[in-house]
Coordinates of C-alpha atoms in Angstrom, one line a residue:
Chain T
M1 CA 67.2 135.5 -13.3
K2 CA 67.1 131.9 -13.1
N3 CA 70.7 131.7 -14.5
K4 CA 71.3 134.1 -11.6
I5 CA 70.1 132.0 -8.9
L6 CA 72.1 128.8 -10.4
K7 CA 75.0 131.1 -10.6
T8 CA 74.5 132.1 -6.8
L9 CA 74.1 128.6 -6.0
L10 CA 77.4 127.2 -7.7
Y11 CA 79.2 129.8 -6.2
L12 CA 77.9 128.9 -2.8
F13 CA 78.4 125.3 -3.3
I14 CA 82.1 126.0 -4.5
A15 CA 82.7 128.0 -1.3
G16 CA 81.2 125.3 0.8
L17 CA 83.1 122.6 -0.8
L18 CA 86.6 124.9 -0.5
S19 CA 85.9 125.5 3.4
G20 CA 85.0 122.0 3.8
I21 CA 88.2 120.7 2.2
G22 CA 90.0 123.3 4.3
V23 CA 88.6 121.9 7.5
Y24 CA 89.3 118.7 6.7
L25 CA 93.0 119.3 6.1
Y26 CA 93.1 121.3 9.1
V27 CA 91.8 118.7 11.2
F28 CA 93.2 115.7 9.8
H29 CA 96.2 116.8 8.3
K30 CA 97.2 119.6 10.6
P31 CA 100.6 120.8 10.6
H32 CA 103.2 119.8 13.3
R33 CA 104.0 122.3 16.1
N34 CA 106.5 124.8 14.6
I35 CA 108.7 125.1 17.3
A36 CA 110.7 127.8 15.7
M37 CA 107.7 130.3 15.9
E38 CA 106.9 129.2 19.5
E39 CA 107.2 131.5 22.6
P40 CA 109.1 129.0 25.0
A41 CA 107.1 128.1 28.0
Y42 CA 110.3 128.5 30.1
I43 CA 113.6 129.9 29.3
L44 CA 116.7 128.6 31.5
S45 CA 120.0 127.1 31.8
A46 CA 120.9 123.4 30.8
E47 CA 122.2 123.0 34.2
Q48 CA 118.7 123.8 36.1
L49 CA 116.8 122.1 33.7
T50 CA 119.0 119.0 34.2
N51 CA 119.1 119.6 38.2
D52 CA 115.3 119.8 37.9
F53 CA 114.9 116.7 36.7
E54 CA 117.6 114.7 38.8
K55 CA 116.0 116.3 41.8
D56 CA 112.3 115.1 41.2
E57 CA 111.8 113.5 37.9
N58 CA 108.0 113.2 38.0
S59 CA 107.2 117.1 38.9
A60 CA 109.7 118.0 36.7
Y61 CA 108.0 116.1 33.6
E62 CA 104.8 117.5 34.7
R63 CA 106.1 120.9 34.1
Y64 CA 108.3 120.6 31.1
G65 CA 107.1 117.7 29.3
N66 CA 105.8 118.4 25.6
K67 CA 106.2 122.1 26.2
T68 CA 108.6 124.4 24.3
L69 CA 111.7 125.4 26.2
Q70 CA 114.7 127.5 25.5
V71 CA 117.5 126.2 27.0
S72 CA 121.2 128.0 27.1
G73 CA 124.4 125.9 27.6
I74 CA 127.9 124.7 26.5
I75 CA 128.3 122.3 23.8
N76 CA 129.8 119.2 24.9
D77 CA 129.1 117.0 21.8
I78 CA 127.7 117.2 18.3
N79 CA 126.7 114.3 15.9
Y80 CA 125.6 114.8 12.2
T81 CA 124.0 112.1 10.2
K82 CA 122.9 112.5 6.9
N83 CA 120.2 115.1 7.0
T84 CA 119.8 115.1 11.0
A85 CA 121.8 116.4 14.0
S86 CA 122.2 116.1 17.5
I87 CA 124.0 118.6 20.2
T88 CA 124.5 117.6 23.8
L89 CA 124.7 120.5 26.3
K90 CA 127.3 120.0 29.1
D91 CA 126.6 120.0 33.0
G92 CA 127.5 117.1 34.9
S93 CA 126.6 113.7 34.6
T94 CA 123.9 113.7 31.7
G95 CA 123.3 117.1 30.1
V96 CA 120.6 118.3 27.6
N97 CA 120.3 116.2 24.4
C98 CA 119.1 118.4 21.6
S99 CA 117.8 116.4 18.2
F100 CA 117.4 118.4 15.0
D101 CA 115.3 116.3 12.7
S102 CA 115.9 116.6 8.9
V103 CA 113.0 119.7 8.7
S104 CA 114.5 121.7 11.4
V105 CA 118.2 120.9 9.9
A106 CA 116.6 122.5 6.5
K107 CA 115.5 125.3 8.2
I108 CA 118.7 126.3 9.9
G109 CA 120.8 125.3 7.1
I110 CA 123.3 122.4 7.8
N111 CA 126.1 124.8 7.2
N112 CA 125.1 127.0 10.4
L113 CA 125.1 124.0 12.5
K114 CA 128.3 122.4 11.2
I115 CA 130.1 125.8 12.1
L116 CA 129.4 124.9 15.8
K117 CA 132.0 123.4 18.0
V118 CA 132.3 121.8 21.2
N119 CA 132.7 124.5 24.1
D120 CA 130.6 127.1 21.8
S121 CA 127.6 128.7 24.0
V122 CA 124.2 128.6 22.3
N123 CA 120.8 128.9 22.9
I124 CA 118.4 126.0 21.5
K125 CA 114.5 125.9 21.5
G126 CA 113.0 122.8 21.4
K127 CA 110.0 120.4 22.7
C128 CA 111.0 118.6 26.0
D129 CA 110.4 114.7 25.6
G130 CA 111.5 114.1 29.1
Y131 CA 114.2 112.6 31.0
D132 CA 116.3 109.3 30.4
M133 CA 118.8 108.2 32.7
I134 CA 121.6 107.7 29.9
M135 CA 120.5 110.4 27.2
G136 CA 119.8 113.1 30.0
V137 CA 116.8 115.4 29.3
V138 CA 115.7 115.2 25.4
L139 CA 114.7 118.2 23.3
S140 CA 113.2 117.4 19.9
R141 CA 112.4 119.3 16.8
C142 CA 114.8 121.6 18.0
H143 CA 115.7 125.1 16.6
L144 CA 119.0 126.7 17.2
E145 CA 118.1 130.5 18.6
T146 CA 121.5 132.1 18.9
K147 CA 125.2 131.0 19.0
N148 CA 126.8 133.6 21.5
Chain H
M1 CA 147.1 106.4 54.3
K2 CA 149.2 104.5 51.9
K3 CA 146.3 101.5 52.1
T4 CA 143.6 104.4 51.3
I5 CA 145.7 105.5 48.1
L6 CA 146.1 101.8 47.0
I7 CA 142.2 101.0 47.2
T8 CA 141.5 103.9 45.9
Y9 CA 143.8 103.1 43.1
V10 CA 142.4 99.7 42.6
I11 CA 138.8 100.6 42.8
S12 CA 139.6 103.3 39.9
L13 CA 141.4 100.5 37.9
L14 CA 138.6 98.2 38.2
S15 CA 136.0 101.0 37.0
T16 CA 138.2 101.7 34.1
I17 CA 138.1 97.9 33.0
G18 CA 134.4 97.9 33.7
L19 CA 133.7 101.0 31.3
A20 CA 136.0 99.5 28.6
Q21 CA 133.9 96.4 28.7
K22 CA 130.6 98.4 27.7
Q23 CA 129.4 99.7 24.1
I24 CA 126.8 102.6 24.2
T25 CA 124.4 104.3 21.7
K26 CA 122.4 107.5 22.6
E27 CA 121.3 107.4 18.8
G28 CA 119.5 104.5 18.6
V29 CA 116.6 104.0 16.4
I30 CA 113.2 102.3 16.7
E31 CA 110.6 102.2 14.1
I32 CA 106.9 101.2 14.6
F33 CA 104.6 99.9 11.7
S34 CA 100.8 98.9 11.9
E35 CA 98.8 98.3 8.6
T36 CA 95.1 97.5 7.8
S37 CA 93.6 97.9 4.7
L38 CA 92.2 101.3 5.8
F39 CA 95.2 102.6 7.3
T40 CA 99.0 102.4 7.8
I41 CA 100.7 103.9 10.7
E42 CA 104.3 104.5 11.0
A43 CA 106.9 106.5 13.4
K44 CA 110.4 106.7 13.8
N45 CA 112.2 107.1 17.1
P46 CA 115.7 108.4 16.7
K47 CA 116.5 109.0 20.4
V48 CA 116.9 105.4 21.8
A49 CA 119.8 105.0 24.5
S50 CA 121.4 101.7 24.8
I51 CA 124.3 99.9 26.6
L52 CA 125.6 96.6 25.7
N53 CA 127.7 94.5 28.4
T54 CA 130.4 93.3 26.0
E55 CA 131.6 90.9 28.8
N56 CA 128.3 88.9 29.4
G57 CA 125.6 90.2 26.7
E58 CA 123.7 92.2 29.3
V59 CA 121.7 95.1 27.5
V60 CA 119.5 97.8 28.6
A61 CA 117.7 99.9 26.3
S62 CA 115.5 103.0 27.0
T63 CA 113.8 105.9 25.1
L64 CA 110.9 108.2 25.8
V65 CA 107.6 107.6 24.1
R66 CA 107.2 111.4 22.7
S67 CA 110.4 110.9 20.8
F68 CA 108.3 108.8 18.4
K69 CA 107.9 111.3 15.5
F70 CA 105.1 110.9 12.9
K71 CA 104.6 112.2 9.6
E72 CA 100.9 113.5 10.7
A73 CA 100.7 115.6 13.7
L74 CA 97.3 114.4 14.4
V75 CA 98.5 110.9 14.7
E76 CA 101.3 111.7 16.6
E77 CA 98.9 113.4 19.4
H78 CA 96.6 110.4 19.6
F79 CA 99.6 108.0 19.9
N80 CA 100.5 110.2 23.0
E81 CA 97.5 111.2 24.5
N82 CA 95.0 108.2 23.6
Y83 CA 97.0 105.1 23.2
M84 CA 100.2 105.5 25.1
E85 CA 99.3 107.9 27.4
S86 CA 102.8 109.4 27.7
H87 CA 101.8 112.2 30.6
K88 CA 101.4 109.0 32.8
F89 CA 104.2 106.7 31.1
P90 CA 106.9 108.9 29.4
K91 CA 109.2 105.7 29.1
A92 CA 109.9 102.5 27.5
I93 CA 112.4 100.3 28.9
F94 CA 114.2 97.0 28.0
N95 CA 116.3 95.3 30.4
G96 CA 117.7 91.9 29.2
Q97 CA 120.6 89.8 28.0
I98 CA 121.9 88.0 24.7
K99 CA 121.5 84.5 25.5
N100 CA 124.0 83.3 23.1
F101 CA 126.7 86.0 23.4
S102 CA 129.4 83.6 24.4
D103 CA 129.0 82.3 20.5
I104 CA 130.1 85.6 19.2
N105 CA 133.7 86.5 18.5
L106 CA 134.3 90.0 19.2
S107 CA 137.7 90.2 17.2
E108 CA 136.3 88.6 14.1
D109 CA 134.2 90.4 11.9
S110 CA 130.9 88.9 10.7
T111 CA 127.3 89.0 11.0
Y112 CA 125.9 86.7 14.2
P113 CA 122.3 85.7 14.8
I114 CA 121.3 86.3 18.5
S115 CA 118.6 85.3 20.7
I116 CA 117.7 88.0 23.3
S117 CA 115.5 87.7 26.4
G118 CA 114.4 90.3 28.9
K119 CA 111.8 92.5 30.2
L120 CA 110.2 95.2 28.0
T121 CA 108.1 97.6 29.8
I122 CA 105.5 99.9 27.8
H123 CA 102.4 101.8 28.8
G124 CA 103.5 100.8 32.2
E125 CA 103.2 97.2 31.9
T126 CA 106.1 94.9 32.2
R127 CA 106.4 91.9 30.1
D128 CA 109.0 88.9 29.2
I129 CA 109.9 88.7 25.8
L130 CA 112.3 86.4 23.7
E131 CA 113.1 87.6 20.2
N132 CA 115.6 86.7 17.7
G133 CA 117.7 89.1 15.6
E134 CA 121.3 89.9 14.3
L135 CA 124.6 91.2 15.7
T136 CA 127.3 92.5 13.5
V137 CA 130.9 93.0 14.3
K138 CA 133.2 95.3 12.2
N139 CA 136.5 96.5 13.9
G140 CA 135.3 95.5 17.2
L141 CA 132.3 98.0 17.0
I142 CA 128.9 96.3 17.5
S143 CA 125.5 96.9 15.9
A144 CA 122.3 95.4 16.7
N145 CA 119.2 94.7 14.5
L146 CA 115.9 93.4 15.9
T147 CA 112.6 93.0 14.2
F148 CA 109.5 91.8 16.2
N149 CA 105.9 92.1 16.9
I150 CA 104.1 93.4 20.1
S151 CA 100.3 92.8 20.8
L152 CA 98.9 96.3 21.9
K153 CA 96.3 94.0 24.3
N154 CA 99.2 92.7 25.9
Y155 CA 100.2 95.9 27.2
K156 CA 97.1 97.1 28.2
I157 CA 96.8 99.6 25.2
E158 CA 93.2 100.0 24.1
I159 CA 91.8 100.6 20.9
E160 CA 88.3 101.8 20.7
P161 CA 86.1 99.7 19.0
N162 CA 85.6 101.9 15.9
Y163 CA 89.4 102.2 15.4
K164 CA 90.0 98.4 15.4
D165 CA 89.7 98.1 11.8
R166 CA 92.5 101.0 11.2
I167 CA 94.9 100.0 14.0
N168 CA 96.4 96.5 13.9
D169 CA 96.9 95.0 17.3
L170 CA 100.2 93.7 16.4
I171 CA 102.8 96.3 15.9
K172 CA 105.8 95.7 13.9
I173 CA 109.2 97.1 16.0
T174 CA 112.2 97.5 14.1
V175 CA 115.3 98.4 16.2
H176 CA 118.8 99.3 15.1
F177 CA 121.8 100.1 17.5
D178 CA 125.1 101.2 16.3
Y179 CA 127.2 100.8 19.6
K180 CA 130.5 102.6 20.4
P181 CA 132.9 101.8 23.3
I182 CA 132.6 104.2 26.0

C-alpha cells in the first residue's frame, strides 16, 4: 500500500519535472520562427513592395515590418558565400534583397538555389526587416517557394 | 540643341567618373558581443550596406536592426522589442570619413591602419565617434575591418536593474566590409 503511494508520487514527480523542463525549454529556448511553415501576411510583387516603401517608408514599415511576406519577382543578382545566399529581385532603383541564412540554405538545398539564374522568375517567402536606401527592401530567413 | 546634347554628354561623363570613384557593399557584416559572468550575448548581421568614396575617404554605412540574428529566438525578440525598439527605430546609420585616407595608396596591395570619424545613429540617438581600424587593399579592391565598443547608456538604451548583471553596458562591435567597384 505504502509502496503504491510512493510509486504514484514518484511518477507525479517525474511528470512534473518533465513538463517543467518542457516549459523552460519552450520559454527560454523557443525556436526561431519557421518562415517556411508560416502563412504569409501579404502576397505581393517585388515591384509593389518596393513602391510602397519608396512612397511612404514609415507606413510601409508599420504594415510589413517583421511580417512574413511572399514576394514574386525576377532575379537581378545572386550571391553565394560558403553556406548562405542572397538574391535580389529586380525592379527599378533598389529592389528586394532576400537573404538565405545557413539554416534556410540547408533546408532548401544549396543545389536547388544554385540552379537559379538571373532573369528567372521566383516566389520567395521571408521576414521583412525593413527598407534601406542602398539595399532596398530586406527580407531575411528566406524560403524559396517556387521557381516559375 | 547642340548645346543641350553637349551638356547632357558632359553631365553623363561626369557622373560615370563619379561612379567609378566609389566602392560599394551590400553584404557587409557587423557582429555584436556582450559578456558578463552570467550571460554572453552575440549576434551577427550579414546585411550591412556601405559606400566608400575612394576619392576622399567618405563612408556611409547603414543596416536594419531586425537583420541582427541571434542564436536564441527569445534574446532576438528582447533585443528588438525592449532594447533597440526596432518598431520605432528600424535603422542604424553611420556617416563619416576616413581621416588619413590620403596616406593610403590604392594601387599598392597592403594593409593600412585607418582612423575613422563620423556620426553614428543607433536607437534614434546620434553620437560622434572616432575609432581606429584597418583597410586592406588587394588588386584594387578594398576591405575594411573595425572593432570598437559602444556604451548602451550613451545611446539611451536602458537595461532593467535586474538584468544589469547579464548585459554589459559596453557592447563590442566588429565590422567587416568587402567593397566592390560600383
